[in-house]
Coordinates of C-alpha atoms and ligand atoms in Angstrom, one line a residue:
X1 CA -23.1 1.3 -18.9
X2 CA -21.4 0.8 -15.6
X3 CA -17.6 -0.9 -15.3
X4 CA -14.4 -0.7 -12.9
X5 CA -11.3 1.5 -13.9
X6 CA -8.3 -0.6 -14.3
X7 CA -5.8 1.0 -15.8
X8 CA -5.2 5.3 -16.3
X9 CA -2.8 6.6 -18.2
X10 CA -3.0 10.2 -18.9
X11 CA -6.1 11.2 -19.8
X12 CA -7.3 7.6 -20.9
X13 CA -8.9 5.3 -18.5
X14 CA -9.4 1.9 -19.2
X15 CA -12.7 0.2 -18.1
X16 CA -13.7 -2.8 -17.5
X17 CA -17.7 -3.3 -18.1
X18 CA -19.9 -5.4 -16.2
X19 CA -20.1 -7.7 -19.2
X20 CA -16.4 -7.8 -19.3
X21 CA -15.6 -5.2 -22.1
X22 CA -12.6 -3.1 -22.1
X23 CA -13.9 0.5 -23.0
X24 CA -11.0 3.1 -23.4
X25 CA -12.5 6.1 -21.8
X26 CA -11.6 9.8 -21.2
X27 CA -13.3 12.0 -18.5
X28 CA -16.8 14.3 -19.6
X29 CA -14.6 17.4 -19.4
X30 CA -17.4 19.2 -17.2
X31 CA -17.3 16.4 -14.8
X32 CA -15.5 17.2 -11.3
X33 CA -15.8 15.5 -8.6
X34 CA -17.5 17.0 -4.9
X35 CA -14.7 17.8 -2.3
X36 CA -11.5 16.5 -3.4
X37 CA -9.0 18.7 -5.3
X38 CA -6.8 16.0 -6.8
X39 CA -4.7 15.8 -10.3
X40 CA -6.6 12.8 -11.3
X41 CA -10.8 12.8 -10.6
X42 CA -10.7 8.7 -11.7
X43 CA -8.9 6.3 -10.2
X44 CA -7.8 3.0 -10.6
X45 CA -11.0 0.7 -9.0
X46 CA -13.9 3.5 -9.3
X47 CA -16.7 2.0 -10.5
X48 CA -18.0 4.7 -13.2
X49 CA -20.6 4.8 -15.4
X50 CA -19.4 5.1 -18.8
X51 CA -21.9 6.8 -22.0
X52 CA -20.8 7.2 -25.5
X53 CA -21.0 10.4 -27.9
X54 CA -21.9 9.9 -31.5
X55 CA -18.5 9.7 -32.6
X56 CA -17.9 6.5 -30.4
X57 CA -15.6 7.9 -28.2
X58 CA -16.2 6.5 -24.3
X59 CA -16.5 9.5 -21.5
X60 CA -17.0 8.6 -17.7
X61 CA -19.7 10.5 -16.5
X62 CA -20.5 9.5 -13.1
X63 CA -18.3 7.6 -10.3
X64 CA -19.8 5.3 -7.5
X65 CA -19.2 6.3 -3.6
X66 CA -15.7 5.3 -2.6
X67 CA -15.4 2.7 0.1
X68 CA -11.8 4.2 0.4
X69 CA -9.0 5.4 -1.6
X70 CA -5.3 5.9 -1.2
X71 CA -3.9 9.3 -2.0
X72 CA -0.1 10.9 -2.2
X73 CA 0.2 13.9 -2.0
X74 CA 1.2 16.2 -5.2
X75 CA 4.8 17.5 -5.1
X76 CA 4.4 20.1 -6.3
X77 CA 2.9 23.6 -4.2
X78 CA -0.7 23.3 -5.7
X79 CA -1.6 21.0 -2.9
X80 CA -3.5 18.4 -4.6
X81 CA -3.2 15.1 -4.0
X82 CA -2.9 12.3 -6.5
X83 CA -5.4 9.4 -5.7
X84 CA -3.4 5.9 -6.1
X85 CA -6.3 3.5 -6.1
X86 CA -9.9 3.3 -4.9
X87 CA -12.0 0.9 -3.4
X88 CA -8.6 -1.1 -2.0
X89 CA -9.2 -4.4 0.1
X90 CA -6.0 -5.1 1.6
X91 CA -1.9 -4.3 1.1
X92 CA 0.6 -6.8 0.6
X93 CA 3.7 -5.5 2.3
X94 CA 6.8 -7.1 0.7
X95 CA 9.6 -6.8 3.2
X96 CA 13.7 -8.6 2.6
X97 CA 15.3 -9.6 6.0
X98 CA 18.8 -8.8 3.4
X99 CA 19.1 -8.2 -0.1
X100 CA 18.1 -5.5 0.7
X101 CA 17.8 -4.9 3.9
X102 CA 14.1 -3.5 4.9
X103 CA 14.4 -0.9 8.1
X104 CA 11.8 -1.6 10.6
X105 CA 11.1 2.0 10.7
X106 CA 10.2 1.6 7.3
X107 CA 7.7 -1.4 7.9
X108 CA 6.3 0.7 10.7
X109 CA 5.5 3.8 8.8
X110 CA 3.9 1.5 6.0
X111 CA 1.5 -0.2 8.8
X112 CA 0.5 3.0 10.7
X113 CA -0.3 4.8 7.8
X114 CA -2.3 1.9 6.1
X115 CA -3.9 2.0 9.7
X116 CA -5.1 5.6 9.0
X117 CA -7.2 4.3 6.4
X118 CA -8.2 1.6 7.5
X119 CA -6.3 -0.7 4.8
X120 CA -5.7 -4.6 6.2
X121 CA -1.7 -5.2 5.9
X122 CA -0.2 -8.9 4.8
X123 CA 3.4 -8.9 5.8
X124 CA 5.3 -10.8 3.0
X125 CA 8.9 -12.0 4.0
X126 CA 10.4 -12.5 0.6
X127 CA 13.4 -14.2 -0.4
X128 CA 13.6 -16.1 2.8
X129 CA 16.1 -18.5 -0.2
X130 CA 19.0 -15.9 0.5
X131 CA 19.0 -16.2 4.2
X132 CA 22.1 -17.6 6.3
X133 CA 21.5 -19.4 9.7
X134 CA 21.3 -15.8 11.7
X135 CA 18.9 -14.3 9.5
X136 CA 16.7 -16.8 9.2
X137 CA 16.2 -16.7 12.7
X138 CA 15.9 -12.9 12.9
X139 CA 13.2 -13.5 10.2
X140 CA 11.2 -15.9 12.3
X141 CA 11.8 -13.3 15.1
X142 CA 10.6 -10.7 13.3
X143 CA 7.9 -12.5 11.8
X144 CA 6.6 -13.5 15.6
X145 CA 6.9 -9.9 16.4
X146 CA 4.4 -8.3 14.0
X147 CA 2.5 -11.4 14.0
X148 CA 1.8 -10.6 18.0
X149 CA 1.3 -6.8 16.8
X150 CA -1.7 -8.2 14.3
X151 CA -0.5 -8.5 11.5
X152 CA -0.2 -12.1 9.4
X153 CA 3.1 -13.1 8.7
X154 CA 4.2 -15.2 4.9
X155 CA 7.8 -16.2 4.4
X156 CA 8.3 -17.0 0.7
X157 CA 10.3 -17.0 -2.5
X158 CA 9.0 -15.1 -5.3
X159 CA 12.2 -16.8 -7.1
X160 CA 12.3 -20.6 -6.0
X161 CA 8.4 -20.2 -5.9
X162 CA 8.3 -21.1 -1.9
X163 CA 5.3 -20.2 -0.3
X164 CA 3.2 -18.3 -2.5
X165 CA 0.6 -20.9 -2.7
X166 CA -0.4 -19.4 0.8
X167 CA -0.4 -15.9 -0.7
X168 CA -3.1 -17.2 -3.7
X169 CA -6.1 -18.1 -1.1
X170 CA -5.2 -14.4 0.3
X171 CA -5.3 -12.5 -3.2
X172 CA -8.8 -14.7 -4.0
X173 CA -12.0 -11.9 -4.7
X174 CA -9.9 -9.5 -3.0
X175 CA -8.7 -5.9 -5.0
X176 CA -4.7 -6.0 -3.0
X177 CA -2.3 -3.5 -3.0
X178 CA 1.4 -4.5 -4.1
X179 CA 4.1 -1.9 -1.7
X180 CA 7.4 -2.1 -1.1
X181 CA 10.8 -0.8 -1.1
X182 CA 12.5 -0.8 -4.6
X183 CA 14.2 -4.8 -5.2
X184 CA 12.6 -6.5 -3.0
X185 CA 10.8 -8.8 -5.2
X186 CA 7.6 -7.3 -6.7
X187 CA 7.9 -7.9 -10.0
X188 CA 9.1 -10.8 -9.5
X189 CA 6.1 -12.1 -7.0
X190 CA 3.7 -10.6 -9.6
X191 CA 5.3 -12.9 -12.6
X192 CA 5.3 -15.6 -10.3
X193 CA 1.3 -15.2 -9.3
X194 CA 0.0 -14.0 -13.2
X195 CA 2.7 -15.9 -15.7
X196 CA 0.5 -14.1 -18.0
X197 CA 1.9 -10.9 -17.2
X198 CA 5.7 -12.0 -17.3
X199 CA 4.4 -12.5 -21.5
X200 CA 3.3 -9.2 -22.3
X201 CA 6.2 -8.0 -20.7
X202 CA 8.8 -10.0 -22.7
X203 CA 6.3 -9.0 -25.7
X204 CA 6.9 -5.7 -25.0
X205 CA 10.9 -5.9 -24.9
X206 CA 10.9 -7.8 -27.9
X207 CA 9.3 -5.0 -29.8
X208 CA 12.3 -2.6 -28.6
X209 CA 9.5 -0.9 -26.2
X210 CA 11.1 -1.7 -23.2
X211 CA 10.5 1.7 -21.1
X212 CA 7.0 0.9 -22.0
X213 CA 6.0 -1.4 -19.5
X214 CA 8.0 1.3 -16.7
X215 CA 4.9 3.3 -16.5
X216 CA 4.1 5.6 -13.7
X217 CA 0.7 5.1 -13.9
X218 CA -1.7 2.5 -11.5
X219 CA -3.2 -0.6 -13.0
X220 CA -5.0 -3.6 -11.9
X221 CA -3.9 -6.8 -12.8
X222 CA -6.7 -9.5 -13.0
X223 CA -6.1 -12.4 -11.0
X224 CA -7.4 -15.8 -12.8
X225 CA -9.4 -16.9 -9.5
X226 CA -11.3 -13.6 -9.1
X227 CA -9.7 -10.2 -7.7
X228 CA -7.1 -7.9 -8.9
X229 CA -3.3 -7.4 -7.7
X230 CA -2.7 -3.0 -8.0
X231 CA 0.8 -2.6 -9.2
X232 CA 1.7 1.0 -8.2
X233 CA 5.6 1.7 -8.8
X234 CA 6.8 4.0 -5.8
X235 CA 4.1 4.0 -3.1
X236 CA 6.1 3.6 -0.1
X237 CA 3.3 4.3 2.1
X238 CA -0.7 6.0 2.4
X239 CA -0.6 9.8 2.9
X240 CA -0.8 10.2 6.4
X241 CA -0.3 14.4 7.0
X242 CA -0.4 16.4 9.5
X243 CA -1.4 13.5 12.1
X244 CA -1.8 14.8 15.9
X245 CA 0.1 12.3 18.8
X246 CA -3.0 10.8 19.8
X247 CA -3.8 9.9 16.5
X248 CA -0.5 8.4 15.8
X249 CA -0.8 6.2 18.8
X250 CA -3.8 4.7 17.5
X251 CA -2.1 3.6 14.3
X252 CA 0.1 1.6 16.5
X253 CA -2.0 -1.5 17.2
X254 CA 0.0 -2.6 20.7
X255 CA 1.0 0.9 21.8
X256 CA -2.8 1.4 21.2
X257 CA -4.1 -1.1 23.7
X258 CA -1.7 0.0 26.3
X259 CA -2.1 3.3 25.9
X260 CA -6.0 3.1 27.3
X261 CA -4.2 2.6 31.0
X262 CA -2.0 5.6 30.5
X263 CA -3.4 8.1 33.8
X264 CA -3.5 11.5 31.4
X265 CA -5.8 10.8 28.0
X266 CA -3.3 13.5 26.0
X267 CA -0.5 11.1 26.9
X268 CA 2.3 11.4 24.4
X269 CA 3.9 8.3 25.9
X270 CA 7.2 10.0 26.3
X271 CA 8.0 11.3 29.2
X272 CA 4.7 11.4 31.4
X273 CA 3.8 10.1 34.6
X274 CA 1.6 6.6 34.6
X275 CA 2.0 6.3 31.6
X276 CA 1.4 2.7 30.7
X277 CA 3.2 2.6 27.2
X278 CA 6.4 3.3 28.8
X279 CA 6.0 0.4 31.6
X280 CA 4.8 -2.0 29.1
X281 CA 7.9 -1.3 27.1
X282 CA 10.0 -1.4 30.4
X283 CA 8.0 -4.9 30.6
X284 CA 9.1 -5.9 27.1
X285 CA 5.6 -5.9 25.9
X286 CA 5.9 -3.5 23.4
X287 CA 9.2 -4.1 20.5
X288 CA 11.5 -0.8 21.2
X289 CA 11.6 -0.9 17.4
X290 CA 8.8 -0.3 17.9
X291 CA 8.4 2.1 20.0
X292 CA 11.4 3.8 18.2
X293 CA 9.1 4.2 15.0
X294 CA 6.4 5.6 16.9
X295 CA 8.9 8.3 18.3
X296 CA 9.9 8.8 14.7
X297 CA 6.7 10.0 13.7
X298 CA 5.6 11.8 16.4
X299 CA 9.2 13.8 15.3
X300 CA 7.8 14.5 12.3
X301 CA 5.6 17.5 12.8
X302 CA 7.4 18.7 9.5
X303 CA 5.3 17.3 6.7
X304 CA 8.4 17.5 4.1
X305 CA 10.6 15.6 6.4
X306 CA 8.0 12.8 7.0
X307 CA 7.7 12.6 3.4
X308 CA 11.7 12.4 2.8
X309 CA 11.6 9.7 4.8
X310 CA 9.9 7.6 2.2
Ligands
LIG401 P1 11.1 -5.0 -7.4 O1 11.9 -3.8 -7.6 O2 10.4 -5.0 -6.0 O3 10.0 -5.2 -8.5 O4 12.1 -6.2 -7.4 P2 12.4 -7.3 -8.6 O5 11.2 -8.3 -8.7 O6 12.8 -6.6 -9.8 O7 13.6 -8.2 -7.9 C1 14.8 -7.6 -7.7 C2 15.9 -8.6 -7.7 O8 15.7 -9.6 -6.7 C3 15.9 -9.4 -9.0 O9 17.2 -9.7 -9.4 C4 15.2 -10.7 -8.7 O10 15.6 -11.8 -9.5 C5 15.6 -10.9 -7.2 N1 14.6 -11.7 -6.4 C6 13.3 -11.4 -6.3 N2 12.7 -12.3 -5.5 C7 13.7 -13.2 -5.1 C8 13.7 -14.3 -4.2 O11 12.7 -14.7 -3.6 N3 14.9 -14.9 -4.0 C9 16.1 -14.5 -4.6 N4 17.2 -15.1 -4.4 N5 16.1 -13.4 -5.5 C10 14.9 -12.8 -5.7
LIG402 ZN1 1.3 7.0 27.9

């Protein structure tokens, strides 16, 4: 029987069979998976294949090719990573202009890290409600700036309810990825696209559970229309590690495409001669926020302080 994992917590993973079953499952303990040392073999969005023994119980005991998966790194010293979700289509980057107030630098890191693998970014501007005058038109400028980057661009209130109709076409057949800073509105957007969630949750408090619902562990939520929203408490970005410059410049879509003119290929964009990132930022055609991100990460040769900065 084959299925999707959509929920892990601890040793139980939850599957969903291709004829719509949900199998609780543990993992064949002689199964390992070829070339990753991580905590957790399964992750949210494998597709397994699932057998039973004769007591009944459910064991994964093969996993399909990923197309991609996000990992953090483990904490601790072991070096093994922890794999977030598999199989990911997109990111949905929830970002406040105030309330809180989300750094650029922070936006930056997210993109160029979700560049590394290849994941597609949505910039949501949420509680756009709150804003005054001024920051409504520092949202609209920031929204032209990444929007000019690459990346598309949704004002909305997860509160008042403005806007997400434009995020729903988005979410349709697609497996997303929820991120953001801590307040900014997840939750709340998530209520607001799956009402049905909102319910268990209150069902949960009601039955004096309420740490239940707080769990550190991945699941997929199942969109009525087709596709699945991953709500992952605390990933603040994809583990990018021990990146060389180059690389890092290609994670920047703009600094990217001027970097092709720069006259030495191991340009660092910092201080070198013809080098076409610095004129185009002379030029205005590159944000020096920017450009300040990029010089943020190229600081970070020190893997523990990149990951502090999360
Ligand atoms: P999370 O930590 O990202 O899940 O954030 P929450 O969904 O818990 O929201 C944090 C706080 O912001 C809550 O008090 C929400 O009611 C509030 N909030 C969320 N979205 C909006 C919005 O669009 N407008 C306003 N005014 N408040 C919001
Ligand atoms: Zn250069």
């Amino acid at each position: 029987m084959k299925g999707l994992v959509i929920k892990n917590t601890g040793s139980w993973y939850t599957v969903k069979t291709d004829d719509g079953k949900i199998v609780e499952s543990k993992i064949k303990g002689n199964f390992r998976l070829k070339g990753i040392r991580s905590t957790n073999p399964v992750a949210v969005g494998d597709r397994v294949g699932i057998i039973r023994n004769q007591e009944g119980t459910a064991f994964i005991d093969s996993i399909e090719e990923r197309r991609n998966y996000i990992i953090r790194k483990s904490q601790n010293l072991s070096k093994q990573s922890h794999i977030i979700a598999a199989n990911v289509d997109q990111a949905f980057l929830i970002v406040t202009i105030d309330h809180p107030q989300t750094s650029t630098t922070f936006i930056d890191r997210f993109l160029a890290s979700a560049e590394a693998y290849s994941v597609p970014v949505i910039l949501v501007f949420n509680k756009s409600d709150l804003l005054d005058s001024d920051e409504k038109r520092y949202q609209k400028m920031m929204m032209t700036l990444y929007d000019t980057v690459g990346y598309k661009c949704i004002a909305v209130s997860a509160e008042k309810g403005d806007g997400v109709d434009e995020l729903l076409p988005l979410l349709k057949g697609k497996t997303t990825v929820l991120s953001g800073n801590s307040g900014v509105g997840k939750s709340t957007l998530i209520n607001r696209i799956l009402p049905e969630v909102n319910l268990r949750t209150a069902e949960i408090s009601d039955s004096h559970n309420t740490g239940m619902h707080t769990t550190t562990f991945s699941e997929m939520l199942e969109l009525p229309e087709d596709g699945y929203i991953i709500d992952t408490p605390g990933i603040k970005g994809f583990g990018t590690f021990n990146m060389e410059p180059e690389e890092i410049t290609s994670y920047f879509k703009e600094i990217f495409r001027f970097s092709k003119d720069c006259r030495f290929g191991n340009c660092t964009h910092t201080h070198e001669p013809g080098c076409a990132v610095l004129k185009a930022l002379e030029n205005h055609f590159i944000a020096p926020s920017r450009y300040q991100s990029y010089l943020s990460m190229l600081d970070d040769k020190d893997e523990n302080k990149y990951r502090e900065a999360y």
